PDB file of C-alpha atoms in Angstrom:
ATOM      1  CA  UNK A 678     -57.075  -9.214   0.682  1.00  0.00           C
ATOM      2  CA  UNK A 679     -55.594  -8.825   4.523  1.00  0.00           C
ATOM      3  CA  UNK A 680     -58.184 -11.529   5.795  1.00  0.00           C
ATOM      4  CA  UNK A 681     -56.383 -13.364   3.145  1.00  0.00           C
ATOM      5  CA  UNK A 682     -52.871 -13.173   4.578  1.00  0.00           C
ATOM      6  CA  UNK A 683     -54.332 -13.976   7.689  1.00  0.00           C
ATOM      7  CA  UNK A 684     -55.775 -16.917   6.169  1.00  0.00           C
ATOM      8  CA  UNK A 685     -52.912 -18.094   4.552  1.00  0.00           C
ATOM      9  CA  UNK A 686     -50.845 -17.404   7.552  1.00  0.00           C
ATOM     10  CA  UNK A 687     -53.223 -19.079   9.939  1.00  0.00           C
ATOM     11  CA  UNK A 688     -53.342 -22.344   7.797  1.00  0.00           C
ATOM     12  CA  UNK A 689     -49.448 -22.479   7.294  1.00  0.00           C
ATOM     13  CA  UNK A 690     -49.071 -21.897  11.237  1.00  0.00           C
ATOM     14  CA  UNK A 691     -51.699 -25.091  11.955  1.00  0.00           C
ATOM     15  CA  UNK A 692     -49.438 -27.206   8.895  1.00  0.00           C
ATOM     16  CA  UNK A 693     -46.632 -26.679  10.999  1.00  0.00           C
ATOM     17  CA  UNK A 694     -47.874 -27.004  14.849  1.00  0.00           C
ATOM     18  CA  UNK A 695     -49.232 -30.504  13.385  1.00  0.00           C
ATOM     19  CA  UNK A 696     -45.905 -31.453  12.008  1.00  0.00           C
ATOM     20  CA  UNK A 697     -44.058 -30.349  14.997  1.00  0.00           C
ATOM     21  CA  UNK A 698     -46.416 -32.759  16.982  1.00  0.00           C
ATOM     22  CA  UNK A 699     -46.694 -35.525  14.400  1.00  0.00           C
ATOM     23  CA  UNK A 700     -50.415 -34.821  13.956  1.00  0.00           C
ATOM     24  CA  UNK A 701     -49.939 -34.272  10.158  1.00  0.00           C
ATOM     25  CA  UNK A 702     -48.818 -36.874   7.702  1.00  0.00           C
ATOM     26  CA  UNK A 703     -45.778 -38.491   7.394  1.00  0.00           C
ATOM     27  CA  UNK A 704     -44.768 -36.600   4.785  1.00  0.00           C
ATOM     28  CA  UNK A 705     -45.815 -33.444   5.680  1.00  0.00           C
ATOM     29  CA  UNK A 706     -43.736 -33.941   9.104  1.00  0.00           C
ATOM     30  CA  UNK A 707     -40.504 -35.053   7.154  1.00  0.00           C
ATOM     31  CA  UNK A 708     -41.205 -31.555   5.073  1.00  0.00           C
ATOM     32  CA  UNK A 709     -41.296 -29.625   7.915  1.00  0.00           C
ATOM     33  CA  UNK A 710     -38.655 -30.926  10.035  1.00  0.00           C
ATOM     34  CA  UNK A 711     -36.008 -31.126   7.176  1.00  0.00           C
ATOM     35  CA  UNK A 712     -36.751 -27.227   6.332  1.00  0.00           C
ATOM     36  CA  UNK A 713     -36.174 -26.691  10.257  1.00  0.00           C
ATOM     37  CA  UNK A 714     -32.798 -28.569   9.962  1.00  0.00           C
ATOM     38  CA  UNK A 715     -32.030 -26.993   7.008  1.00  0.00           C
ATOM     39  CA  UNK A 716     -32.592 -23.704   8.523  1.00  0.00           C
ATOM     40  CA  UNK A 717     -30.663 -24.442  11.208  1.00  0.00           C
ATOM     41  CA  UNK A 718     -27.666 -25.894   9.310  1.00  0.00           C
ATOM     42  CA  UNK A 719     -27.746 -22.522   7.134  1.00  0.00           C
ATOM     43  CA  UNK A 720     -27.723 -20.244  10.196  1.00  0.00           C
ATOM     44  CA  UNK A 721     -24.852 -22.348  11.927  1.00  0.00           C
ATOM     45  CA  UNK A 722     -22.777 -22.147   9.137  1.00  0.00           C
ATOM     46  CA  UNK A 723     -23.643 -18.819   8.395  1.00  0.00           C
ATOM     47  CA  UNK A 724     -22.281 -18.052  11.905  1.00  0.00           C
ATOM     48  CA  UNK A 725     -18.961 -20.042  11.494  1.00  0.00           C
ATOM     49  CA  UNK A 726     -18.288 -18.339   8.096  1.00  0.00           C
ATOM     50  CA  UNK A 727     -18.737 -14.943  10.002  1.00  0.00           C
ATOM     51  CA  UNK A 728     -16.449 -16.067  12.751  1.00  0.00           C
ATOM     52  CA  UNK A 729     -13.827 -17.221  10.387  1.00  0.00           C
ATOM     53  CA  UNK A 730     -13.887 -13.885   8.465  1.00  0.00           C
ATOM     54  CA  UNK A 731     -13.432 -11.840  11.181  1.00  0.00           C
ATOM     55  CA  UNK A 732     -10.513 -13.608  12.496  1.00  0.00           C
ATOM     56  CA  UNK A 733      -9.239 -13.306   9.249  1.00  0.00           C
ATOM     57  CA  UNK A 734     -10.142  -9.262   9.311  1.00  0.00           C
ATOM     58  CA  UNK A 735      -8.512  -9.353  12.751  1.00  0.00           C
ATOM     59  CA  UNK A 736      -5.366 -10.679  11.258  1.00  0.00           C
ATOM     60  CA  UNK A 737      -5.122  -8.519   8.243  1.00  0.00           C
ATOM     61  CA  UNK A 738      -5.405  -5.651  10.146  1.00  0.00           C
ATOM     62  CA  UNK A 739      -2.660  -6.397  12.804  1.00  0.00           C
ATOM     63  CA  UNK A 740      -0.524  -7.434   9.744  1.00  0.00           C
ATOM     64  CA  UNK A 741      -1.284  -3.670   7.877  1.00  0.00           C
ATOM     65  CA  UNK A 742      -0.247  -2.365  11.334  1.00  0.00           C
ATOM     66  CA  UNK A 743       3.072  -4.230  11.272  1.00  0.00           C
ATOM     67  CA  UNK A 744       3.591  -3.154   7.178  1.00  0.00           C
ATOM     68  CA  UNK A 745       2.936   0.389   8.725  1.00  0.00           C
ATOM     69  CA  UNK A 746       5.334   0.103  11.608  1.00  0.00           C
ATOM     70  CA  UNK A 747       8.029  -0.955   8.952  1.00  0.00           C
ATOM     71  CA  UNK A 748       7.152   1.552   6.639  1.00  0.00           C
ATOM     72  CA  UNK A 749       7.626   4.462   9.239  1.00  0.00           C
ATOM     73  CA  UNK A 750      10.955   2.966  10.338  1.00  0.00           C
ATOM     74  CA  UNK A 751      12.104   2.523   6.784  1.00  0.00           C
ATOM     75  CA  UNK A 752      10.813   6.228   5.815  1.00  0.00           C
ATOM     76  CA  UNK A 753      12.768   7.634   9.151  1.00  0.00           C
ATOM     77  CA  UNK A 754      15.736   5.374   8.116  1.00  0.00           C
ATOM     78  CA  UNK A 755      15.888   6.928   4.520  1.00  0.00           C
ATOM     79  CA  UNK A 756      15.558  10.236   5.891  1.00  0.00           C
ATOM     80  CA  UNK A 757      18.265  10.184   8.251  1.00  0.00           C
ATOM     81  CA  UNK A 758      20.440   8.496   5.590  1.00  0.00           C
ATOM     82  CA  UNK A 759      19.577  11.092   2.958  1.00  0.00           C
ATOM     83  CA  UNK A 760      20.058  14.302   5.318  1.00  0.00           C
ATOM     84  CA  UNK A 761      22.175  16.999   3.813  1.00  0.00           C
ATOM     85  CA  UNK A 762      25.154  17.014   6.617  1.00  0.00           C
ATOM     86  CA  UNK A 763      25.161  13.103   6.549  1.00  0.00           C
ATOM     87  CA  UNK A 764      25.756  13.172   2.770  1.00  0.00           C
ATOM     88  CA  UNK A 765      28.013  16.067   2.917  1.00  0.00           C
ATOM     89  CA  UNK A 766      29.882  14.182   5.659  1.00  0.00           C
ATOM     90  CA  UNK A 767      30.023  11.299   3.460  1.00  0.00           C
ATOM     91  CA  UNK A 768      31.380  13.150   0.238  1.00  0.00           C
ATOM     92  CA  UNK A 769      34.247  15.172   2.448  1.00  0.00           C
ATOM     93  CA  UNK A 770      35.598  12.265   4.511  1.00  0.00           C
ATOM     94  CA  UNK A 771      34.710   8.945   2.580  1.00  0.00           C
ATOM     95  CA  UNK A 772      35.163   9.771  -1.229  1.00  0.00           C
ATOM     96  CA  UNK A 773      37.517  12.828  -0.655  1.00  0.00           C
ATOM     97  CA  UNK A 774      35.405  15.614  -2.358  1.00  0.00           C
ATOM     98  CA  UNK A 775      35.659  19.201  -1.413  1.00  0.00           C
ATOM     99  CA  UNK A 776      33.401  21.959  -2.585  1.00  0.00           C
ATOM    100  CA  UNK A 777      33.605  23.180  -5.934  1.00  0.00           C
ATOM    101  CA  UNK A 778      34.963  26.753  -6.571  1.00  0.00           C
ATOM    102  CA  UNK A 779      35.532  28.527  -9.691  1.00  0.00           C
ATOM    103  CA  UNK A 780      39.021  27.543 -10.183  1.00  0.00           C
ATOM    104  CA  UNK A 781      38.252  23.928  -9.604  1.00  0.00           C
ATOM    105  CA  UNK A 782      35.066  23.561 -12.175  1.00  0.00           C
ATOM    106  CA  UNK A 783      35.705  23.342 -15.821  1.00  0.00           C
ATOM    107  CA  UNK A 784      32.748  23.093 -17.958  1.00  0.00           C
ATOM    108  CA  UNK A 785      33.572  20.320 -21.162  1.00  0.00           C
ATOM    109  CA  UNK A 786      31.464  20.299 -24.468  1.00  0.00           C
ATOM    110  CA  UNK A 787      31.310  17.826 -26.540  1.00  0.00           C
ATOM    111  CA  UNK A 788      31.478  18.436 -30.392  1.00  0.00           C
ATOM    112  CA  UNK A 789      28.175  18.241 -32.081  1.00  0.00           C
ATOM    113  CA  UNK A 790      29.691  17.035 -35.227  1.00  0.00           C
ATOM    114  CA  UNK A 791      31.118  13.470 -33.475  1.00  0.00           C
ATOM    115  CA  UNK A 792      27.459  12.869 -31.912  1.00  0.00           C
ATOM    116  CA  UNK A 793      25.528  14.269 -34.429  1.00  0.00           C
ATOM    117  CA  UNK A 794      23.310  16.621 -32.688  1.00  0.00           C
ATOM    118  CA  UNK A 795      20.406  18.380 -34.652  1.00  0.00           C
ATOM    119  CA  UNK A 796      20.429  21.490 -32.783  1.00  0.00           C
ATOM    120  CA  UNK A 797      23.392  23.373 -31.691  1.00  0.00           C
ATOM    121  CA  UNK A 798      24.343  23.604 -27.787  1.00  0.00           C
ATOM    122  CA  UNK A 799      25.713  26.683 -26.561  1.00  0.00           C
ATOM    123  CA  UNK A 800      28.062  26.466 -23.274  1.00  0.00           C
ATOM    124  CA  UNK A 801      29.541  29.393 -21.757  1.00  0.00           C
ATOM    125  CA  UNK A 802      33.012  29.390 -20.157  1.00  0.00           C
ATOM    126  CA  UNK A 803      32.074  31.105 -16.847  1.00  0.00           C
ATOM    127  CA  UNK A 804      28.482  31.264 -15.536  1.00  0.00           C
ATOM    128  CA  UNK A 805      27.586  34.996 -14.324  1.00  0.00           C
ATOM    129  CA  UNK A 806      26.110  33.361 -11.204  1.00  0.00           C
ATOM    130  CA  UNK A 807      27.879  32.362  -8.005  1.00  0.00           C
ATOM    131  CA  UNK A 808      28.997  28.558  -7.942  1.00  0.00           C
ATOM    132  CA  UNK A 809      26.502  26.387  -6.284  1.00  0.00           C
ATOM    133  CA  UNK A 810      27.588  25.717  -3.131  1.00  0.00           C
ATOM    134  CA  UNK A 811      26.086  21.989  -2.767  1.00  0.00           C
ATOM    135  CA  UNK A 812      28.370  21.165  -6.183  1.00  0.00           C
ATOM    136  CA  UNK A 813      31.320  18.687  -5.507  1.00  0.00           C
ATOM    137  CA  UNK A 814      34.157  17.678  -7.676  1.00  0.00           C
ATOM    138  CA  UNK A 815      36.803  14.955  -7.373  1.00  0.00           C
ATOM    139  CA  UNK A 816      39.716  17.900  -7.525  1.00  0.00           C
ATOM    140  CA  UNK A 817      41.499  18.685  -4.633  1.00  0.00           C
ATOM    141  CA  UNK A 818      41.783  21.963  -3.109  1.00  0.00           C
ATOM    142  CA  UNK A 819      45.108  22.666  -4.765  1.00  0.00           C
ATOM    143  CA  UNK A 820      43.871  21.765  -8.009  1.00  0.00           C
ATOM    144  CA  UNK A 821      44.950  18.404  -8.723  1.00  0.00           C
ATOM    145  CA  UNK A 822      42.887  15.491  -9.078  1.00  0.00           C
ATOM    146  CA  UNK A 823      42.442  13.224  -5.989  1.00  0.00           C
ATOM    147  CA  UNK A 824      42.568  10.058  -8.019  1.00  0.00           C
TER     148      UNK A 824
END
C-alpha cells in the first residue's frame, strides 16, 4: 500500500513538473496553471479577509474600551450624585424638608370600604420603634406645613 501511494505521488509530481515546463499536453498545462492560480487567489483572498477582520477586531476592542470608560465615569457620577450626604443636603436646603420626629409624623389610613380591600389593614397610632432618622417630611420644625 505504501508503494502504491509513493507511485501515485511520483506520477502526480512528474505530471505537474511536465506541465510547468510545458512538456505536457496543452489541456494538462492549462489545468495545472489554473489550479495554481486558483490556489494563489484563494491564499491572497484569505490574507485580505484576515487583515480586514483583524482591523475590525482592533476597532471593536477600542470601542469596547471607550464604552467601559464611559460606564465607569457614569457609575462614579451616579455614586457621587446618590450619596447620602448629598441627598440629605438637597432635601434640607432645596426642598425644605426636615427630619421626621414623633410630633411631625402622622399616619393616615384609607377606609377599606371605599376601595374594597379583601383583607383588613391594621395601622397603629404609634410605633414602638424609634423614628427612622432617614425619613423626611414636608412639615417645618414648628409643625406647620411648608407649602
